[in-house]
């Protein structure tokens, strides 16, 4: 009897947890459709137009994938560079006292300062090619990896380090056996946050510096007044970010299931 | 299901940038900043790179911009959109976040969308907002809201959700109404974490403000950057960037100060 009641409750819960978001989606889509179906705007599409456009971009037309790949090249390169520099600098800052002091004000500045105003300077220095987009992605990303890595290493229980020392561990052994495993959750979180930042940087570079891949696609659709396709491109980019970050989150849980979750973003 | 991906920064006291930290700190921090400026001046003068004018030139450009009124006028424009956008985000963010944290049904209904929209790159929606609001202020305000509101919602929801349930039970057993529980228990207990979210939100608001303005390109401090950027005037660009940095730091300090005042009991 109790088991049946429990199963029924579980089914009900499942119904709620799927039904509610679907209902919200339906209401949202309906409102969108109703407000736009008679609109005089040349560029704002209806919900159905956008969905058709999205389907077309994802599964039918080859228009999306080449530009997406092009844009993501900059993103991946910038991200990898950021990981190397970010983890390296984070580890160094956490361990070397004077380095921490010297670099700390710049960490604060880099965290506070929007990157966008520097884009004209990047253009002057690196031109309009992939290098400048890579640099912008890098600039968006690396400091967050640094900060999370530093916090991770700093957060390792000091008594563990002392214990290692008292057992005669060398600096290298302390790093390999204690600090890095201990900092792994925070580093993984930093890598995830960094990926989000990298995608952001990719988009900003496309919109503010030079529209190369998908930024260009967006502008093309806009110029041709193809609202459905333009909105669909935006959603495709959003989807990419969601997929990447969900994957990253999944990986983060695999790497460090004991994460406590106080990441700096 | 949809999990809160952006966990609150937690009970760590403000460590995000604010002026006192930059100016105080041990001597080495100040020395480092001074050293950086000196290095900038030297490299700028010696290397003669078009994109790296010496610091002194940047200061001259800054004075010119202040004198011809471009800084002040545009600063006001920028700050006004920031104020509107941030306030709206606060109201909506804290409100929806509180509802999400308190009522599981609300979280089930919208949680997945809030998380999804938090993950997506924010500026990519600027063309959509532009299509909706054209050249009015609302485009930039919408961009700021996109940058800020979702982190506030998630943060507030987590803050409310992680309140010790025994506090609520105790209030219930003493006959408190739903309204009383909300305003006397939930709100104060979550303040610490909520303010952490507000700190994060302020940082994002400044970035949203600038990025939106640079996308629109004719208005606010971002517009000034675009103007001189297209003229390849690195000194002016850097001068405005300095102003933007100062704005970001000052606003961060203000939020931190408010945080300290309102959560003094936590220390």
Coordinates of C-alpha atoms in Angstrom, one line a residue:
Chain A
X1 CA 0.0 0.0 0.0
X2 CA 2.7 2.4 1.1
X3 CA 4.8 1.6 -1.9
X4 CA 1.9 2.2 -4.3
X5 CA 1.2 5.6 -2.6
X6 CA 4.9 6.4 -2.9
X7 CA 5.0 5.5 -6.6
X8 CA 1.9 7.6 -7.2
X9 CA 3.5 10.6 -5.5
X10 CA 6.7 10.1 -7.6
X11 CA 4.7 10.1 -10.8
X12 CA 2.8 13.2 -9.7
X13 CA 6.1 14.9 -8.9
X14 CA 7.5 14.0 -12.3
X15 CA 4.4 15.4 -13.9
X16 CA 4.8 18.7 -12.1
X17 CA 8.5 18.9 -12.8
X18 CA 8.0 18.4 -16.5
X19 CA 4.6 19.9 -17.0
X20 CA 5.3 23.2 -15.3
X21 CA 8.2 24.2 -17.5
X22 CA 6.4 23.0 -20.6
X23 CA 3.4 25.1 -19.6
X24 CA 5.5 28.1 -19.1
X25 CA 7.1 27.5 -22.5
X26 CA 3.7 27.2 -24.1
X27 CA 2.5 30.4 -22.5
X28 CA 5.7 32.3 -23.5
X29 CA 5.5 31.0 -27.1
X30 CA 1.9 31.9 -27.3
X31 CA 2.3 35.4 -26.0
X32 CA 5.2 35.9 -28.4
X33 CA 3.2 34.7 -31.3
X34 CA 0.2 36.8 -30.4
X35 CA 2.1 40.0 -30.0
X36 CA 4.1 39.6 -33.2
X37 CA 1.6 38.0 -35.7
X38 CA 0.1 41.3 -36.7
X39 CA 3.1 43.4 -36.1
X40 CA 4.3 45.9 -38.7
X41 CA 7.9 45.4 -37.8
X42 CA 10.0 44.2 -40.7
X43 CA 12.5 42.5 -38.6
X44 CA 10.8 40.9 -35.6
X45 CA 9.7 37.4 -36.4
X46 CA 6.9 35.4 -34.9
X47 CA 7.6 32.5 -32.7
X48 CA 6.8 30.0 -35.5
X49 CA 9.0 31.9 -37.9
X50 CA 11.9 31.7 -35.5
X51 CA 11.4 28.0 -34.9
X52 CA 11.2 27.3 -38.6
X53 CA 14.4 29.3 -39.0
X54 CA 16.1 27.4 -36.2
X55 CA 15.1 24.1 -37.7
X56 CA 16.4 25.2 -41.0
X57 CA 19.7 26.4 -39.6
X58 CA 20.3 23.4 -37.5
X59 CA 19.2 20.6 -39.8
X60 CA 18.6 21.8 -43.4
X61 CA 20.8 24.5 -44.6
X62 CA 24.6 24.4 -44.3
X63 CA 24.6 28.1 -43.6
X64 CA 25.2 27.9 -39.9
X65 CA 28.0 25.4 -39.4
X66 CA 30.9 26.8 -41.4
X67 CA 30.6 30.3 -39.7
X68 CA 30.0 28.7 -36.3
X69 CA 33.2 26.6 -36.8
X70 CA 35.1 29.7 -37.8
X71 CA 34.0 31.7 -34.8
X72 CA 34.7 28.8 -32.5
X73 CA 38.3 28.5 -33.7
X74 CA 39.0 31.8 -32.0
X75 CA 37.1 30.7 -28.9
X76 CA 39.0 27.4 -28.6
X77 CA 42.4 28.9 -29.1
X78 CA 41.7 31.8 -26.7
X79 CA 40.3 29.4 -24.1
X80 CA 43.3 27.0 -24.3
X81 CA 45.7 29.9 -24.0
X82 CA 43.7 31.1 -21.0
X83 CA 43.8 27.8 -19.3
X84 CA 47.5 27.6 -19.6
X85 CA 48.1 31.1 -18.4
X86 CA 45.3 31.1 -15.9
X87 CA 46.2 27.9 -14.1
X88 CA 49.9 28.8 -14.2
X89 CA 49.4 32.2 -12.8
X90 CA 46.9 31.1 -10.2
X91 CA 49.2 28.4 -8.9
X92 CA 52.2 30.8 -8.9
X93 CA 50.2 33.5 -7.1
X94 CA 49.0 31.2 -4.5
X95 CA 52.4 29.9 -3.6
X96 CA 54.8 32.8 -4.1
X97 CA 54.1 35.5 -1.6
X98 CA 55.7 38.5 -3.2
X99 CA 54.2 37.6 -6.6
X100 CA 50.8 37.7 -5.0
X101 CA 51.4 41.1 -3.7
X102 CA 52.7 42.5 -7.0
X103 CA 49.9 40.9 -9.1
X104 CA 47.0 41.4 -6.8
X105 CA 46.0 45.0 -7.8
X106 CA 46.1 44.0 -11.4
X107 CA 43.9 41.0 -10.7
X108 CA 41.3 43.4 -9.2
X109 CA 41.6 45.8 -12.1
X110 CA 41.2 43.0 -14.6
X111 CA 38.1 41.6 -12.8
X112 CA 36.5 45.0 -12.6
X113 CA 37.3 46.4 -16.0
X114 CA 35.1 45.7 -19.0
X115 CA 37.3 44.4 -21.9
X116 CA 35.2 46.1 -24.6
X117 CA 36.7 49.6 -24.4
X118 CA 40.1 48.1 -25.2
X119 CA 38.9 46.5 -28.5
X120 CA 39.9 49.5 -30.7
X121 CA 43.4 49.2 -29.3
X122 CA 43.4 45.4 -30.0
X123 CA 42.4 46.2 -33.5
X124 CA 45.3 48.7 -33.8
X125 CA 47.7 46.2 -32.4
X126 CA 46.6 42.9 -33.9
X127 CA 44.5 43.8 -36.9
X128 CA 41.2 42.3 -37.9
X129 CA 42.2 38.7 -38.2
X130 CA 41.8 35.7 -35.9
X131 CA 44.7 36.9 -33.7
X132 CA 42.7 39.8 -32.3
X133 CA 39.6 37.7 -31.7
X134 CA 41.7 35.1 -29.9
X135 CA 43.2 37.8 -27.8
X136 CA 39.8 39.2 -26.9
X137 CA 38.6 35.7 -25.9
X138 CA 41.8 35.3 -23.8
X139 CA 41.3 38.7 -22.2
X140 CA 37.7 37.8 -21.2
X141 CA 38.7 34.4 -19.8
X142 CA 42.1 34.0 -18.2
X143 CA 41.6 36.1 -15.1
X144 CA 38.7 34.0 -13.9
X145 CA 40.7 30.9 -14.2
X146 CA 43.6 32.6 -12.3
X147 CA 41.3 33.7 -9.5
X148 CA 39.6 30.3 -9.1
X149 CA 42.9 28.4 -9.2
X150 CA 44.5 30.7 -6.7
X151 CA 41.5 30.4 -4.4
X152 CA 41.7 26.6 -4.8
X153 CA 45.3 26.3 -3.8
X154 CA 44.9 28.8 -1.0
X155 CA 41.9 26.8 0.3
X156 CA 43.8 23.6 0.8
X157 CA 44.0 22.8 4.5
X158 CA 47.2 24.2 5.8
X159 CA 47.6 21.4 8.3
X160 CA 47.9 19.0 5.3
X161 CA 50.8 21.0 4.0
X162 CA 52.5 21.1 7.4
X163 CA 52.0 17.4 7.7
X164 CA 53.6 16.8 4.4
X165 CA 56.6 19.0 5.3
X166 CA 57.0 17.2 8.6
X167 CA 57.2 14.0 6.6
X168 CA 60.0 15.5 4.5
X169 CA 58.1 16.1 1.3
X170 CA 59.8 18.2 -1.3
X171 CA 58.2 21.2 -2.9
X172 CA 57.4 19.2 -5.9
X173 CA 55.8 16.4 -3.9
X174 CA 53.8 18.9 -1.9
X175 CA 52.5 20.2 -5.2
X176 CA 51.7 16.9 -6.8
X177 CA 50.3 15.1 -3.8
X178 CA 48.5 17.7 -1.8
X179 CA 48.0 21.1 -3.4
X180 CA 46.9 20.1 -6.9
X181 CA 44.4 17.4 -5.8
X182 CA 43.1 19.7 -3.1
X183 CA 42.7 22.6 -5.5
X184 CA 41.1 20.5 -8.2
X185 CA 37.5 21.3 -7.5
X186 CA 38.1 25.0 -7.6
X187 CA 40.3 24.7 -10.7
X188 CA 37.5 22.7 -12.4
X189 CA 35.0 25.3 -11.5
X190 CA 37.3 28.0 -12.8
X191 CA 37.6 26.1 -16.1
X192 CA 33.9 25.9 -16.4
X193 CA 33.4 29.6 -15.6
X194 CA 36.2 30.3 -18.0
X195 CA 34.4 28.4 -20.8
X196 CA 31.4 30.6 -20.3
X197 CA 33.5 33.7 -20.4
X198 CA 35.2 32.4 -23.6
X199 CA 32.0 32.0 -25.4
X200 CA 31.0 35.5 -24.2
X201 CA 34.3 36.8 -25.5
X202 CA 33.8 35.1 -28.9
X203 CA 30.4 36.8 -29.2
X204 CA 31.7 40.2 -28.1
X205 CA 34.6 40.1 -30.5
X206 CA 32.2 39.2 -33.4
X207 CA 29.8 42.0 -32.5
X208 CA 32.2 44.8 -31.6
X209 CA 35.5 44.1 -33.4
X210 CA 35.0 42.3 -36.7
X211 CA 32.0 40.1 -37.6
X212 CA 33.8 37.0 -39.0
X213 CA 31.7 33.9 -38.5
X214 CA 28.4 33.8 -36.9
X215 CA 28.5 37.5 -36.2
X216 CA 28.6 38.0 -39.9
X217 CA 25.8 35.6 -40.4
X218 CA 23.7 37.6 -37.9
X219 CA 24.4 40.9 -39.7
X220 CA 23.6 39.3 -43.1
X221 CA 20.2 38.1 -42.0
X222 CA 19.5 41.5 -40.4
X223 CA 20.4 43.3 -43.6
X224 CA 18.2 41.0 -45.6
X225 CA 15.3 41.6 -43.1
X226 CA 15.2 37.8 -42.4
X227 CA 14.0 38.2 -38.9
X228 CA 13.3 34.5 -38.3
X229 CA 16.7 33.4 -39.4
X230 CA 18.4 36.3 -37.4
X231 CA 16.6 35.4 -34.2
X232 CA 17.3 31.7 -34.9
X233 CA 21.0 32.4 -35.2
X234 CA 20.9 34.1 -31.8
X235 CA 19.2 31.1 -30.3
X236 CA 21.7 28.8 -32.0
X237 CA 24.6 30.6 -30.3
X238 CA 22.7 30.5 -27.0
X239 CA 22.2 26.8 -27.4
X240 CA 25.8 26.2 -28.1
X241 CA 26.7 28.0 -24.9
X242 CA 24.2 25.9 -22.9
X243 CA 25.4 22.7 -24.4
X244 CA 29.0 23.4 -23.7
X245 CA 28.5 24.6 -20.2
X246 CA 26.2 21.7 -19.3
X247 CA 28.9 19.3 -20.7
X248 CA 31.5 21.2 -18.7
X249 CA 29.4 21.0 -15.6
X250 CA 29.0 17.2 -16.1
X251 CA 32.8 16.9 -16.5
X252 CA 33.4 19.0 -13.4
X253 CA 31.3 16.7 -11.3
X254 CA 33.3 13.7 -12.7
X255 CA 36.7 15.3 -11.9
X256 CA 35.8 16.7 -8.5
X257 CA 32.6 15.3 -7.0
X258 CA 33.7 16.6 -3.6
X259 CA 33.4 20.2 -4.7
X260 CA 32.1 22.5 -2.1
X261 CA 30.9 25.1 -4.5
X262 CA 32.1 28.6 -3.7
X263 CA 33.4 29.5 -7.1
X264 CA 34.3 33.1 -8.0
X265 CA 32.4 34.3 -11.1
Chain B
X1 CA 17.1 18.6 -13.4
X2 CA 18.2 22.2 -13.8
X3 CA 20.7 22.9 -11.1
X4 CA 21.8 26.3 -9.9
X5 CA 25.1 26.6 -11.8
X6 CA 26.2 29.9 -10.4
X7 CA 26.5 29.1 -6.7
X8 CA 26.5 32.1 -4.5
X9 CA 30.0 33.4 -3.7
X10 CA 29.1 32.4 -0.1
X11 CA 29.8 34.0 3.1
X12 CA 33.2 35.3 2.1
X13 CA 33.5 39.0 2.9
X14 CA 33.8 41.3 0.0
X15 CA 36.8 40.5 -2.0
X16 CA 35.7 42.0 -5.3
X17 CA 37.5 45.1 -6.3
X18 CA 36.9 48.3 -4.4
X19 CA 39.1 51.3 -3.9
X20 CA 40.3 50.8 -0.3
X21 CA 41.7 47.4 -1.3
X22 CA 43.6 48.9 -4.2
X23 CA 44.9 51.8 -2.3
X24 CA 45.6 50.2 1.1
X25 CA 46.9 46.7 1.1
X26 CA 50.5 46.1 2.0
X27 CA 53.1 48.5 0.5
X28 CA 54.0 46.0 -2.2
X29 CA 50.6 46.4 -3.8
X30 CA 50.9 50.2 -4.0
X31 CA 54.4 49.9 -5.2
X32 CA 53.3 47.4 -7.8
X33 CA 50.7 49.9 -9.1
X34 CA 53.2 52.7 -9.2
X35 CA 55.7 50.5 -10.9
X36 CA 53.1 49.6 -13.5
X37 CA 52.4 53.2 -14.3
X38 CA 56.1 54.0 -14.5
X39 CA 56.5 51.0 -16.8
X40 CA 53.6 52.2 -18.9
X41 CA 55.2 55.6 -19.2
X42 CA 58.6 54.3 -20.2
X43 CA 57.4 51.7 -22.7
X44 CA 54.9 54.2 -24.2
X45 CA 57.6 56.7 -24.7
X46 CA 60.3 54.4 -26.0
X47 CA 58.4 51.9 -28.1
X48 CA 56.3 54.5 -29.9
X49 CA 53.5 52.0 -30.6
X50 CA 50.4 53.6 -32.0
X51 CA 48.3 51.6 -29.5
X52 CA 50.4 52.3 -26.4
X53 CA 50.8 56.0 -25.8
X54 CA 52.7 56.9 -22.6
X55 CA 50.7 57.4 -19.5
X56 CA 51.3 61.2 -19.6
X57 CA 49.7 61.5 -23.0
X58 CA 46.7 59.6 -21.7
X59 CA 46.3 62.0 -18.9
X60 CA 46.5 64.9 -21.3
X61 CA 43.8 63.3 -23.4
X62 CA 41.7 62.8 -20.3
X63 CA 42.0 66.5 -19.4
X64 CA 40.9 67.4 -23.0
X65 CA 37.9 65.2 -22.8
X66 CA 36.9 66.6 -19.4
X67 CA 37.3 70.1 -20.6
X68 CA 35.2 69.7 -23.7
X69 CA 32.5 68.1 -21.7
X70 CA 32.5 64.7 -23.5
X71 CA 33.2 62.8 -20.3
X72 CA 30.7 64.4 -18.0
X73 CA 27.8 64.4 -20.4
X74 CA 28.2 60.9 -21.5
X75 CA 29.0 59.7 -18.0
X76 CA 25.6 61.0 -16.9
X77 CA 23.9 59.2 -19.9
X78 CA 25.7 56.0 -19.1
X79 CA 25.0 56.1 -15.4
X80 CA 21.3 56.9 -16.0
X81 CA 20.8 53.7 -18.1
X82 CA 22.8 51.8 -15.5
X83 CA 20.6 53.0 -12.7
X84 CA 17.4 52.2 -14.5
X85 CA 18.7 48.8 -15.6
X86 CA 20.2 47.8 -12.3
X87 CA 17.1 48.9 -10.3
X88 CA 14.7 47.0 -12.6
X89 CA 17.0 44.0 -12.3
X90 CA 17.1 44.2 -8.6
X91 CA 13.3 44.4 -8.3
X92 CA 12.7 41.6 -10.7
X93 CA 15.7 39.5 -9.7
X94 CA 15.1 39.6 -6.0
X95 CA 11.4 39.2 -6.4
X96 CA 11.5 36.2 -8.7
X97 CA 14.5 34.8 -6.9
X98 CA 12.6 34.9 -3.6
X99 CA 9.6 33.2 -5.1
X100 CA 11.8 30.6 -6.7
X101 CA 13.6 30.0 -3.4
X102 CA 10.4 29.8 -1.3
X103 CA 8.1 27.9 -3.6
X104 CA 9.2 24.7 -5.2
X105 CA 6.6 24.9 -7.9
X106 CA 8.0 28.2 -9.1
X107 CA 11.4 26.8 -9.2
X108 CA 10.2 23.8 -11.2
X109 CA 8.3 26.1 -13.6
X110 CA 11.0 28.6 -14.5
X111 CA 14.3 27.3 -13.1
X112 CA 15.4 25.7 -16.3
X113 CA 14.8 28.9 -18.2
X114 CA 16.6 31.1 -15.7
X115 CA 19.6 28.8 -15.7
X116 CA 19.6 28.6 -19.5
X117 CA 19.5 32.4 -19.9
X118 CA 22.2 32.8 -17.3
X119 CA 24.5 30.6 -19.4
X120 CA 24.0 32.3 -22.7
X121 CA 26.3 35.0 -23.9
X122 CA 24.6 38.2 -23.0
X123 CA 25.6 40.6 -25.8
X124 CA 24.3 38.2 -28.5
X125 CA 20.8 39.3 -27.6
X126 CA 21.7 42.9 -28.3
X127 CA 20.6 42.6 -32.0
X128 CA 17.2 41.3 -30.8
X129 CA 16.8 44.1 -28.3
X130 CA 17.8 46.6 -31.0
X131 CA 15.1 45.1 -33.3
X132 CA 12.6 45.6 -30.5
X133 CA 13.5 49.0 -29.1
X134 CA 15.6 50.6 -31.9
X135 CA 17.6 53.6 -30.8
X136 CA 15.7 54.3 -27.6
X137 CA 17.3 53.9 -24.2
X138 CA 15.4 50.7 -23.7
X139 CA 17.8 48.7 -25.9
X140 CA 20.7 49.4 -23.6
X141 CA 18.6 49.0 -20.5
X142 CA 17.5 45.6 -21.8
X143 CA 21.1 44.6 -22.4
X144 CA 22.0 45.5 -18.8
X145 CA 19.0 43.6 -17.5
X146 CA 20.1 40.6 -19.5
X147 CA 23.5 40.8 -17.9
X148 CA 22.3 41.2 -14.3
X149 CA 18.9 39.8 -13.6
X150 CA 19.6 36.1 -13.9
X151 CA 22.5 36.0 -11.6
X152 CA 20.4 37.9 -9.1
X153 CA 17.5 35.4 -9.4
X154 CA 19.7 32.3 -9.0
X155 CA 21.6 33.8 -6.1
X156 CA 18.5 35.0 -4.3
X157 CA 16.8 31.7 -4.8
X158 CA 19.7 29.8 -3.4
X159 CA 20.0 32.2 -0.5
X160 CA 16.3 31.7 0.4
X161 CA 16.5 28.0 -0.1
X162 CA 19.4 27.5 2.1
X163 CA 17.9 29.3 5.1
X164 CA 17.7 27.0 8.1
X165 CA 14.2 25.5 7.9
X166 CA 14.0 25.4 11.7
X167 CA 13.8 29.1 11.7
X168 CA 10.7 29.0 9.6
X169 CA 9.2 26.2 11.7
X170 CA 9.8 28.2 14.8
X171 CA 8.1 31.2 13.4
X172 CA 5.2 29.0 12.2
X173 CA 4.8 27.5 15.6
X174 CA 4.6 30.9 17.1
X175 CA 1.7 31.7 14.7
X176 CA 3.5 33.9 12.2
X177 CA 1.6 34.6 9.0
X178 CA 3.1 33.9 5.6
X179 CA 3.8 37.6 5.1
X180 CA 5.5 37.9 8.5
X181 CA 7.7 34.8 7.7
X182 CA 8.7 36.4 4.5
X183 CA 9.6 39.8 5.7
X184 CA 10.9 39.0 9.2
X185 CA 12.7 35.7 8.7
X186 CA 13.4 34.9 5.1
X187 CA 14.6 38.3 4.0
X188 CA 17.0 39.1 6.8
X189 CA 18.4 35.6 7.0
X190 CA 19.2 35.6 3.3
X191 CA 20.7 39.1 3.2
X192 CA 24.3 38.0 3.4
X193 CA 24.2 35.8 0.4
X194 CA 21.9 38.1 -1.5
X195 CA 24.4 40.9 -1.1
X196 CA 27.0 38.6 -2.5
X197 CA 24.8 38.3 -5.6
X198 CA 24.3 42.1 -5.7
X199 CA 28.0 42.6 -5.7
X200 CA 28.3 40.2 -8.7
X201 CA 25.4 41.9 -10.3
X202 CA 27.0 45.3 -10.1
X203 CA 30.1 44.1 -11.8
X204 CA 28.0 42.7 -14.6
X205 CA 25.9 45.8 -14.8
X206 CA 28.9 47.9 -15.6
X207 CA 30.0 45.5 -18.3
X208 CA 26.5 45.3 -19.7
X209 CA 26.3 49.1 -19.8
X210 CA 29.6 49.5 -21.7
X211 CA 29.1 46.6 -24.1
X212 CA 25.6 47.7 -24.9
X213 CA 26.8 51.3 -25.6
X214 CA 29.6 50.1 -27.8
X215 CA 27.2 48.0 -29.7
X216 CA 24.9 50.9 -30.3
X217 CA 27.9 53.1 -30.8
X218 CA 26.7 56.6 -30.6
X219 CA 25.8 57.1 -27.0
X220 CA 27.4 57.1 -23.5
X221 CA 31.0 56.4 -22.6
X222 CA 30.9 53.4 -24.9
X223 CA 30.0 55.7 -27.8
X224 CA 33.0 57.9 -27.0
X225 CA 35.3 54.9 -27.1
X226 CA 33.9 53.9 -30.5
X227 CA 34.2 57.4 -31.8
X228 CA 37.9 57.8 -30.9
X229 CA 38.5 54.2 -31.7
X230 CA 37.5 54.7 -35.3
X231 CA 39.9 57.7 -35.4
X232 CA 42.7 55.5 -34.0
X233 CA 43.2 57.9 -31.2
X234 CA 44.6 55.5 -28.6
X235 CA 45.2 58.2 -26.0
X236 CA 41.6 59.2 -25.9
X237 CA 40.4 55.6 -25.9
X238 CA 42.7 54.8 -22.9
X239 CA 41.5 57.9 -21.2
X240 CA 37.9 56.9 -21.4
X241 CA 38.8 53.4 -20.4
X242 CA 40.4 54.8 -17.2
X243 CA 37.2 56.6 -16.5
X244 CA 35.2 53.4 -17.0
X245 CA 37.6 51.6 -14.7
X246 CA 37.2 54.2 -12.0
X247 CA 33.4 54.0 -12.4
X248 CA 33.5 50.3 -12.0
X249 CA 35.7 50.5 -8.9
X250 CA 33.7 53.3 -7.3
X251 CA 30.4 51.4 -7.8
X252 CA 32.0 48.2 -6.4
X253 CA 33.1 50.2 -3.3
X254 CA 29.7 51.6 -2.8
X255 CA 28.1 48.1 -3.0
X256 CA 30.7 46.7 -0.6
X257 CA 30.1 49.6 1.9
X258 CA 26.4 49.0 1.8
X259 CA 27.0 45.3 2.2
X260 CA 29.1 45.8 5.3
X261 CA 26.6 48.2 6.8
X262 CA 23.6 45.9 6.3
X263 CA 25.3 42.7 7.4
X264 CA 27.3 44.1 10.2
X265 CA 25.7 41.6 12.6
X266 CA 27.4 38.7 10.7
X267 CA 30.9 39.7 11.6

